[in-house]
């Protein structure tokens, strides 16, 4: 009996969805780390407070930048 390769099976939508989800999870984790560093730096001066809305805005902006970088890397220039 021949072994089926991935391309012979067809219907690769699940694989594509898994790759996209992995990219999103990695971007989210990296964005959380960047936001935590930004929070630590912001709060280290003059006793300022880094609000939740600022934190999640920083995470969102960082995820958008990660998306741009992955688009350039995956899509080429």
Tab-separated table of C-alpha atoms in Angstrom:
chain	number	residue	atom	x	y	z
A	1	UNK	CA	0.000	0.000	0.000
A	2	UNK	CA	1.358	3.414	-0.975
A	3	UNK	CA	1.767	6.107	1.639
A	4	UNK	CA	-0.268	9.223	0.904
A	5	UNK	CA	1.614	12.466	0.849
A	6	UNK	CA	0.155	15.671	2.179
A	7	UNK	CA	-0.480	17.041	-1.316
A	8	UNK	CA	-2.339	13.929	-2.480
A	9	UNK	CA	-4.842	14.109	0.351
A	10	UNK	CA	-6.253	17.468	-0.773
A	11	UNK	CA	-8.274	19.875	1.314
A	12	UNK	CA	-5.407	21.719	2.947
A	13	UNK	CA	-7.650	24.360	4.511
A	14	UNK	CA	-7.021	22.942	7.987
A	15	UNK	CA	-3.262	23.180	7.533
A	16	UNK	CA	-3.496	26.772	6.331
A	17	UNK	CA	-5.756	27.651	9.276
A	18	UNK	CA	-3.287	26.054	11.701
A	19	UNK	CA	-0.381	28.026	10.232
A	20	UNK	CA	-2.341	31.289	10.502
A	21	UNK	CA	-3.336	30.504	14.107
A	22	UNK	CA	0.273	29.721	15.024
A	23	UNK	CA	1.402	33.047	13.537
A	24	UNK	CA	-1.313	34.893	15.488
A	25	UNK	CA	-0.444	33.193	18.779
A	26	UNK	CA	3.278	33.912	18.369
A	27	UNK	CA	2.535	37.551	17.478
A	28	UNK	CA	0.269	37.871	20.531
A	29	UNK	CA	2.893	36.427	22.898
A	30	UNK	CA	5.623	38.666	21.461
A	31	UNK	CA	3.287	41.661	21.757
A	32	UNK	CA	2.564	40.855	25.400
A	33	UNK	CA	6.287	40.742	26.145
A	34	UNK	CA	6.852	44.060	24.347
A	35	UNK	CA	3.953	45.655	26.241
A	36	UNK	CA	5.303	44.392	29.568
A	37	UNK	CA	8.703	45.928	28.817
A	38	UNK	CA	7.017	49.185	27.808
A	39	UNK	CA	5.013	49.129	31.054
A	40	UNK	CA	8.134	48.562	33.142
A	41	UNK	CA	9.981	51.397	31.408
A	42	UNK	CA	6.997	53.783	31.634
A	43	UNK	CA	6.379	53.128	35.335
A	44	UNK	CA	10.062	53.363	36.304
A	45	UNK	CA	10.075	57.153	35.858
A	46	UNK	CA	8.355	59.578	38.237
A	47	UNK	CA	5.911	56.975	39.626
A	48	UNK	CA	3.606	57.166	36.597
A	49	UNK	CA	0.785	54.639	36.109
A	50	UNK	CA	0.386	52.541	32.947
A	51	UNK	CA	-3.363	52.010	32.569
A	52	UNK	CA	-5.040	48.892	31.171
A	53	UNK	CA	-6.179	50.752	28.075
A	54	UNK	CA	-2.610	51.893	27.379
A	55	UNK	CA	-1.392	48.330	27.897
A	56	UNK	CA	-3.884	46.793	25.441
A	57	UNK	CA	-3.304	49.605	22.955
A	58	UNK	CA	0.409	48.824	23.106
A	59	UNK	CA	-0.332	45.117	22.560
A	60	UNK	CA	-2.534	45.950	19.562
A	61	UNK	CA	0.034	48.253	17.968
A	62	UNK	CA	2.764	45.683	18.537
A	63	UNK	CA	0.605	42.954	16.943
A	64	UNK	CA	0.011	45.171	13.916
A	65	UNK	CA	3.757	45.717	13.558
A	66	UNK	CA	4.356	41.946	13.902
A	67	UNK	CA	1.746	41.414	11.183
A	68	UNK	CA	3.503	43.847	8.888
A	69	UNK	CA	6.837	42.149	9.483
A	70	UNK	CA	5.422	38.661	8.888
A	71	UNK	CA	3.674	39.912	5.749
A	72	UNK	CA	6.960	41.198	4.382
A	73	UNK	CA	8.799	38.008	5.328
A	74	UNK	CA	6.136	35.591	4.032
A	75	UNK	CA	5.015	37.625	1.044
A	76	UNK	CA	8.362	38.888	-0.101
A	77	UNK	CA	9.184	42.426	-1.065
